[in-house]
Each structure stands twice: as C-alpha cells, then as structure tokens.
PDB file of C-alpha atoms in Angstrom:
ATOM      1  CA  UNK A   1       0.000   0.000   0.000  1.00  0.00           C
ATOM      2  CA  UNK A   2       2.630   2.262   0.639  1.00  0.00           C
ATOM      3  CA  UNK A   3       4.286   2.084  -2.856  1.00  0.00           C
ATOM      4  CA  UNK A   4       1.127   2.894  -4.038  1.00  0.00           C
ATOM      5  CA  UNK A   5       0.492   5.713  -1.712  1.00  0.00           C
ATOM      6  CA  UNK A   6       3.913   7.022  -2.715  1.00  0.00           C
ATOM      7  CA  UNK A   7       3.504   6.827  -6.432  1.00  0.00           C
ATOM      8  CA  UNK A   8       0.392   6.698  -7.415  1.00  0.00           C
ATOM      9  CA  UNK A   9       0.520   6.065 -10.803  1.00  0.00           C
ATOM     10  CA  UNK A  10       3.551   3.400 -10.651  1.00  0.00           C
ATOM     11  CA  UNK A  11       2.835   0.239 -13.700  1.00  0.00           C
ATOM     12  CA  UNK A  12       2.216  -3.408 -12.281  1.00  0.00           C
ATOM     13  CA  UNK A  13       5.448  -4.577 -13.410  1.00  0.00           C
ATOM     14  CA  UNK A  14       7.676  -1.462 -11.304  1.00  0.00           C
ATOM     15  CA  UNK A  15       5.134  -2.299  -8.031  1.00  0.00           C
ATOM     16  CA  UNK A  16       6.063  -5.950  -8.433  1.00  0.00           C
ATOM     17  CA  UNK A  17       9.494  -5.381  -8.576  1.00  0.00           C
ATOM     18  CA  UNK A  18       9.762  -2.869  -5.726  1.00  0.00           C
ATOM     19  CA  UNK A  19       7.079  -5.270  -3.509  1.00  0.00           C
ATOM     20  CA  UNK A  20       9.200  -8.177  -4.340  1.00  0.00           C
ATOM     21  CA  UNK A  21      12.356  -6.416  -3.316  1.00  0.00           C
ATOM     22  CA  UNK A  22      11.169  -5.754  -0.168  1.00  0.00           C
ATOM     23  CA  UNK A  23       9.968  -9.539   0.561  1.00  0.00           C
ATOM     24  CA  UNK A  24      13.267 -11.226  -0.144  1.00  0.00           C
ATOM     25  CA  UNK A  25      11.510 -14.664   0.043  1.00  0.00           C
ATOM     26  CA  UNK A  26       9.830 -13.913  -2.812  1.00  0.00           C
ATOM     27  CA  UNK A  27      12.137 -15.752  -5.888  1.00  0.00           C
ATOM     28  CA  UNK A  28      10.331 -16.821  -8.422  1.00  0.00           C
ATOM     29  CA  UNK A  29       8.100 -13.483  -9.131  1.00  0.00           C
ATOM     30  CA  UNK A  30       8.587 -13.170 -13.346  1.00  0.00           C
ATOM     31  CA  UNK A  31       6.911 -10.353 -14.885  1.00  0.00           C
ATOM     32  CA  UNK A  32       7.734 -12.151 -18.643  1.00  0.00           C
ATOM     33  CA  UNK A  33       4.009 -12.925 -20.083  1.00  0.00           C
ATOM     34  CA  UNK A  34       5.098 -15.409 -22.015  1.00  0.00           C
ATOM     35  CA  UNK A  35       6.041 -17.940 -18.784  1.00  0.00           C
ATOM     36  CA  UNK A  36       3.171 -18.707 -16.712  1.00  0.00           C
ATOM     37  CA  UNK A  37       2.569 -16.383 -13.551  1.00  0.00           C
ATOM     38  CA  UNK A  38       3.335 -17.690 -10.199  1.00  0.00           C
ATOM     39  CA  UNK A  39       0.034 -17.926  -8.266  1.00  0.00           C
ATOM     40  CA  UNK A  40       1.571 -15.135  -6.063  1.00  0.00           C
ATOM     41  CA  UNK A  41       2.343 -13.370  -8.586  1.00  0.00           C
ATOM     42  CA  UNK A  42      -1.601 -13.509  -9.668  1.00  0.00           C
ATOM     43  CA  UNK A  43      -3.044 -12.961  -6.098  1.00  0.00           C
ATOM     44  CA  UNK A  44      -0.581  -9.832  -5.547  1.00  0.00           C
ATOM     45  CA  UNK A  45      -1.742  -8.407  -8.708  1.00  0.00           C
ATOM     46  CA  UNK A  46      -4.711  -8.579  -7.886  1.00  0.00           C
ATOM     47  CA  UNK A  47      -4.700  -7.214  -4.291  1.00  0.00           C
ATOM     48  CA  UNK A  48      -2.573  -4.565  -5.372  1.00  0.00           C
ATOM     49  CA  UNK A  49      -5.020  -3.138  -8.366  1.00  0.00           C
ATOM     50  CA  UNK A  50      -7.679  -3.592  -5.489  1.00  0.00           C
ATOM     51  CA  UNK A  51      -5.534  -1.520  -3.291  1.00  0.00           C
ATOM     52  CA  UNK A  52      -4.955   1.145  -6.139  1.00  0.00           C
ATOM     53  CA  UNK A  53      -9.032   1.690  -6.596  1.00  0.00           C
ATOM     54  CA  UNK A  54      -9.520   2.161  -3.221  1.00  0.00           C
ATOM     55  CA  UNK A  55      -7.277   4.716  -2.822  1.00  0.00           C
ATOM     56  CA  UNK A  56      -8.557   6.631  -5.956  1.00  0.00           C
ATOM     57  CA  UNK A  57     -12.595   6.251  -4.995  1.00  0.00           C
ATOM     58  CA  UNK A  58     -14.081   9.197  -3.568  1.00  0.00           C
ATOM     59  CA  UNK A  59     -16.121   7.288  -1.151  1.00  0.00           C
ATOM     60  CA  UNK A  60     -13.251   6.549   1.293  1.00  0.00           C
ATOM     61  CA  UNK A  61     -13.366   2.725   1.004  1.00  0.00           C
ATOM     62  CA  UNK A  62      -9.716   2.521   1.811  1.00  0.00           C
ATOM     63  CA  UNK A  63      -9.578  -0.337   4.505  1.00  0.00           C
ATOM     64  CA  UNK A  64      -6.275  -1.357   6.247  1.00  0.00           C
ATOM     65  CA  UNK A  65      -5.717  -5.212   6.916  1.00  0.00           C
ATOM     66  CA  UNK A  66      -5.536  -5.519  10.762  1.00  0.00           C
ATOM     67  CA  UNK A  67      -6.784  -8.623  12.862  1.00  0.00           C
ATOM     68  CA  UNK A  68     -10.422  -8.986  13.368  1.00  0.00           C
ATOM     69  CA  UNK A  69     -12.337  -7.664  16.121  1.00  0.00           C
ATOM     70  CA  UNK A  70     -12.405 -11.101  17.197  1.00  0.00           C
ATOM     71  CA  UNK A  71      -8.978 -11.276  18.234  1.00  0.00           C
ATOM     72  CA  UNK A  72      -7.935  -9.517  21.252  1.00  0.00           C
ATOM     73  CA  UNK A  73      -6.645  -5.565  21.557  1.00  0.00           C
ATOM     74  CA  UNK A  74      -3.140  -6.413  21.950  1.00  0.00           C
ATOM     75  CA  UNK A  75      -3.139  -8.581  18.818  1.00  0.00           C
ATOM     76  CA  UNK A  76      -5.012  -5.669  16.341  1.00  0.00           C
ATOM     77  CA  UNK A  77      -2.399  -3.635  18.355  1.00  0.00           C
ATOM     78  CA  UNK A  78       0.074  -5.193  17.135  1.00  0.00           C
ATOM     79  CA  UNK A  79      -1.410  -6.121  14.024  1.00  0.00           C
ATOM     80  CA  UNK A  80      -1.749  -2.119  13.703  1.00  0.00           C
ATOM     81  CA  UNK A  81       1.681  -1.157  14.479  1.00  0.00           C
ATOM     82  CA  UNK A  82       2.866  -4.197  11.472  1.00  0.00           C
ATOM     83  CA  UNK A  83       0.875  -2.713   9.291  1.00  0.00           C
ATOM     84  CA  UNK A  84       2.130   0.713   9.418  1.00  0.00           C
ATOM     85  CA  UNK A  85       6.032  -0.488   9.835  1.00  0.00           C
ATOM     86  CA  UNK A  86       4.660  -2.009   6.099  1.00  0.00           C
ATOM     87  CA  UNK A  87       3.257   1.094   4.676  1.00  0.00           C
ATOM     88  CA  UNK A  88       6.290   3.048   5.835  1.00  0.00           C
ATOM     89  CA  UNK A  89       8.976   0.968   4.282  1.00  0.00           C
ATOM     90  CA  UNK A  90       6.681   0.767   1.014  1.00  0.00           C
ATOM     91  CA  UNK A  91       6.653   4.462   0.892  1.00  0.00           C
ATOM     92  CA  UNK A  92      10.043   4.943   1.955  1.00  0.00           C
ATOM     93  CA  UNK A  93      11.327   2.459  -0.927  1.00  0.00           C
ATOM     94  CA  UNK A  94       9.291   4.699  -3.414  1.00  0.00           C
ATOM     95  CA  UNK A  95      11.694   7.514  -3.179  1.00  0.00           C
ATOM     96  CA  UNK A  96       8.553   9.997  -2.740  1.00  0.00           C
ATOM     97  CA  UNK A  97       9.337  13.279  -0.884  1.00  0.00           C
ATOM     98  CA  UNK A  98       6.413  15.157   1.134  1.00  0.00           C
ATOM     99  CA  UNK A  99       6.164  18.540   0.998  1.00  0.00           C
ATOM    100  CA  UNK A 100       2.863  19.705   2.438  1.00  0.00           C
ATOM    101  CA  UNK A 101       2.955  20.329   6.477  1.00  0.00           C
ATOM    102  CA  UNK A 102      -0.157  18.213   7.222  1.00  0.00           C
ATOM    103  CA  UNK A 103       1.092  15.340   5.067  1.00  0.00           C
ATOM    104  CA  UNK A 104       4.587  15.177   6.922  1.00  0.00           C
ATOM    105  CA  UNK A 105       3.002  15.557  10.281  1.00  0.00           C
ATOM    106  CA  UNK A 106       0.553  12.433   9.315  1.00  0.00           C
ATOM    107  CA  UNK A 107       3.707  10.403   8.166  1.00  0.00           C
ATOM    108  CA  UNK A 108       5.140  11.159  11.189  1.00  0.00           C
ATOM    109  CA  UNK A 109       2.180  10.072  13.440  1.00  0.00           C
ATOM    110  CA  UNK A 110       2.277   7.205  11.459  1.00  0.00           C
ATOM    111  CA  UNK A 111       5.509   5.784  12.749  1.00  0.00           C
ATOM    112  CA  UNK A 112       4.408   6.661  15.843  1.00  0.00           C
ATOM    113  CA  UNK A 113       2.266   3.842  15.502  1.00  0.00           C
ATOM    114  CA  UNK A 114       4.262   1.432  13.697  1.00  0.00           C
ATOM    115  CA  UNK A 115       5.981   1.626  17.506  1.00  0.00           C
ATOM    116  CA  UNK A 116       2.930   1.238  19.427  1.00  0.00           C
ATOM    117  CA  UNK A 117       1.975  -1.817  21.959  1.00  0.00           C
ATOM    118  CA  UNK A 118      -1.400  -2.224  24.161  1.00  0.00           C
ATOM    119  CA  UNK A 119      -1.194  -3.039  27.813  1.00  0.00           C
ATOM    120  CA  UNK A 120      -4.845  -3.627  28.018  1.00  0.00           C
ATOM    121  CA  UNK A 121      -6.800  -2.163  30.872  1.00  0.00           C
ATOM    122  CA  UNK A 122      -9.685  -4.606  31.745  1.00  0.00           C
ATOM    123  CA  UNK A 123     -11.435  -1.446  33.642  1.00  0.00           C
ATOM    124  CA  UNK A 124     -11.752   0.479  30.596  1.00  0.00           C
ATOM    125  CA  UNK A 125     -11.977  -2.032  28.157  1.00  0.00           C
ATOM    126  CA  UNK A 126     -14.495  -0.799  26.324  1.00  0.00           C
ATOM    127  CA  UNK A 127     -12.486   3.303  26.553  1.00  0.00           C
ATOM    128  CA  UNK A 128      -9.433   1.480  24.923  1.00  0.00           C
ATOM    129  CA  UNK A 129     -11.546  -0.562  21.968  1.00  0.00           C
ATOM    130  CA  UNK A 130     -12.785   3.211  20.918  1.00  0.00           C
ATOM    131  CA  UNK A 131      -9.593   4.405  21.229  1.00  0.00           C
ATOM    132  CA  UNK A 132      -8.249   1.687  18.807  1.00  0.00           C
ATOM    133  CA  UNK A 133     -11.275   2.154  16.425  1.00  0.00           C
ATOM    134  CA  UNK A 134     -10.187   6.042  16.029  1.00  0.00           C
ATOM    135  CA  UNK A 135      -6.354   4.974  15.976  1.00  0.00           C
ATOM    136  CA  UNK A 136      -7.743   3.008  12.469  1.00  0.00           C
ATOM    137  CA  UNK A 137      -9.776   5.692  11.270  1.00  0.00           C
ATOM    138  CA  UNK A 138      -6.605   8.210  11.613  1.00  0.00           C
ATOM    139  CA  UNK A 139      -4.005   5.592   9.679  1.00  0.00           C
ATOM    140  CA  UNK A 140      -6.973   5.692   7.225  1.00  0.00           C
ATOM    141  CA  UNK A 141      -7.590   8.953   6.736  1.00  0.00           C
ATOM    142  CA  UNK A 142      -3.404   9.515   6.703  1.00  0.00           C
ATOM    143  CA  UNK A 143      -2.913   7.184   4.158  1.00  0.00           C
ATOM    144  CA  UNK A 144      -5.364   8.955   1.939  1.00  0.00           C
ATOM    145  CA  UNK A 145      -3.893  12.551   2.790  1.00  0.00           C
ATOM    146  CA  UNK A 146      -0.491  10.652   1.752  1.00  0.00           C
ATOM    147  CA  UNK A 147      -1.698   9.213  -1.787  1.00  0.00           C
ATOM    148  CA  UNK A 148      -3.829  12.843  -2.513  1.00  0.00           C
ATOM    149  CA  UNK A 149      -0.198  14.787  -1.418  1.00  0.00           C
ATOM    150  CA  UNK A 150       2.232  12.433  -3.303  1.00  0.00           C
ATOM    151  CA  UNK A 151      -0.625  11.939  -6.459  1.00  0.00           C
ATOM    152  CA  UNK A 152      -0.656  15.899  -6.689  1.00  0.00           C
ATOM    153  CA  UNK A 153       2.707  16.559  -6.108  1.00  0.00           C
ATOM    154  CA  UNK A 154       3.769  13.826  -9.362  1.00  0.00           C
ATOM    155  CA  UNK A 155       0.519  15.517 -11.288  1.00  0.00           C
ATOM    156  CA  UNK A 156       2.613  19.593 -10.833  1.00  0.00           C
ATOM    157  CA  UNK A 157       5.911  17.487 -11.510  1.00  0.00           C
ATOM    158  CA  UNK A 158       4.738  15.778 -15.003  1.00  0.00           C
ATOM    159  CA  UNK A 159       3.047  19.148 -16.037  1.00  0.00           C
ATOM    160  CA  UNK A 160       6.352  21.146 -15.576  1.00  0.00           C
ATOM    161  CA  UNK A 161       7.996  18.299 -17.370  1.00  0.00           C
ATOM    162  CA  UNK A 162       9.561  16.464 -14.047  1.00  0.00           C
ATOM    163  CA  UNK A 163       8.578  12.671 -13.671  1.00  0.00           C
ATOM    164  CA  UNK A 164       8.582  12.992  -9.654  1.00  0.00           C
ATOM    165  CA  UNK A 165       9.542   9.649  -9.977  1.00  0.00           C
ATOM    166  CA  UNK A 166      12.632   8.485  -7.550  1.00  0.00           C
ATOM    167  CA  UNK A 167      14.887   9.377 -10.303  1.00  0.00           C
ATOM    168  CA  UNK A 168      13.752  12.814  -9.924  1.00  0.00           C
ATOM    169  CA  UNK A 169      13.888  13.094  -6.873  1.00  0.00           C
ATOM    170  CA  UNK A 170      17.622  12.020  -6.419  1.00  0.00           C
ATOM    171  CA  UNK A 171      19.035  14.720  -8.251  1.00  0.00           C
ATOM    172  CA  UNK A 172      17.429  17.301  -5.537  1.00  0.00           C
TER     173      UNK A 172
END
C-alpha cells in the first residue's frame, strides 16, 4: 500500500518489482508474459489493483488489513503497528518526498504507531476498543492525505515536465 500511496501512478510490473524487493523470500516473481505467472504473482496483482481503486474512490473505502475484532486488543495492536512499519517501508522504498505540512506531520504520526503496543486495561476495556477504532480511522484517513499529497505533487511534476519519480527526486 505504501508504494502505491507514494507513487500513485507506478505500472504493475515497477510495483512488483519494488514489492518483491522488499519480501526477499519472494524468488520466483517473473513479470515475462510469455512464462506462466506464479500464483503469487496472480493474487498480488490482484490485491494490489484492489488496493490502487480504493485509494482513488471518492467514497473513502480505503480499509487497512488488521486482525479482526475477534482477536484480542493487543493482537489488532500489534497487528496495527505491522501494518504501518509495512506502509512506511513501502513508501520509503518509493523515493517519494512530502512537501505539504499536514502530510509530513501524518507520516510522522504514522511511525508513531508502527511503535505502538497495548497493555490492556480490563477497567476500561471498552475506553481502549474506541480508542483503537479512532487509531484506524486516523491511519486511514493519513494514508489517503499521503496518496492525494504524493498523487498531486507527481501531477505539478509531469506538467512542468519532471517525472517525480525516484529518479527525480535524487538529483534534488
């Protein structure tokens, strides 16, 4: 999700590379059509175009994958905190820069969270579960304010003739 959020209009083949360069156990991942795709390879694609349309809709279906509400707080906790460590080294690999105030202080919060653990408090219980709920709804809402920032930012860039690619980017 994050090299999506980061470079939001990246091809298949580049996000493929880049997600398979960050999962090291991941040989095997050919993006020749003429070999037959890895069932991985198949699943990720899709997931990932799934990913990319949820992002882009203007209903704010974005969902993150955490544990279910059947599991316990510390798990989705923890299941939170993986998830963002995720997004961040996703967008991180992109090579995206961030220039809007809102948008870096969002990142920021963000690995906040990727560092967060639950001590749960049987007393308030059913304080911490709303706490958690809004704790979603903010990684949400950030990763949208991310992909918006990063989609505008390579939108001015490719209409004053700059890719804001990673390429780009490097040469700052």
């Amino acid at each position: 999700c994050g090299l999506i959020a980061a470079d939001p209009a990246i091809s298949t083949e580049t996000l493929i590379a880049r997600w398979a360069s960050l999962h090291p156990d991941t040989d095997g991942l050919e993006t020749s059509s003429s070999e037959k795709k890895p069932d991985i390879q198949t699943h990720l694609e899709s997931a990932l175009e799934m990913t990319r349309t949820e992002l882009q809709s203007t209903e704010m279906g974005f969902e993150i994958l955490v544990p279910a509400i059947e599991q316990t707080l510390v798990q989705r906790t923890e299941g939170l905190a993986h998830w963002c460590t995720g997004f961040l080294a996703g967008f991180g690999a992109s090579g995206g820069t961030i220039r809007d105030g809102e948008a870096q202080e969002a990142l920021s919060m963000l690995g906040e969270i990727a560092r967060a653990s639950c001590q749960s408090d049987e007393d308030d219980e059913e304080g911490e579960e709303a706490a958690f709920f809004e704790l979603v709804e903010f990684v949400k809402v950030s990763v949208l304010l991310l992909h918006e920032e990063r989609r505008l930012l390579t939108q001015s860039k490719t209409s004053s003739g700059d890719s804001g690619g990673p390429e780009a980017n490097k040469s700052r």
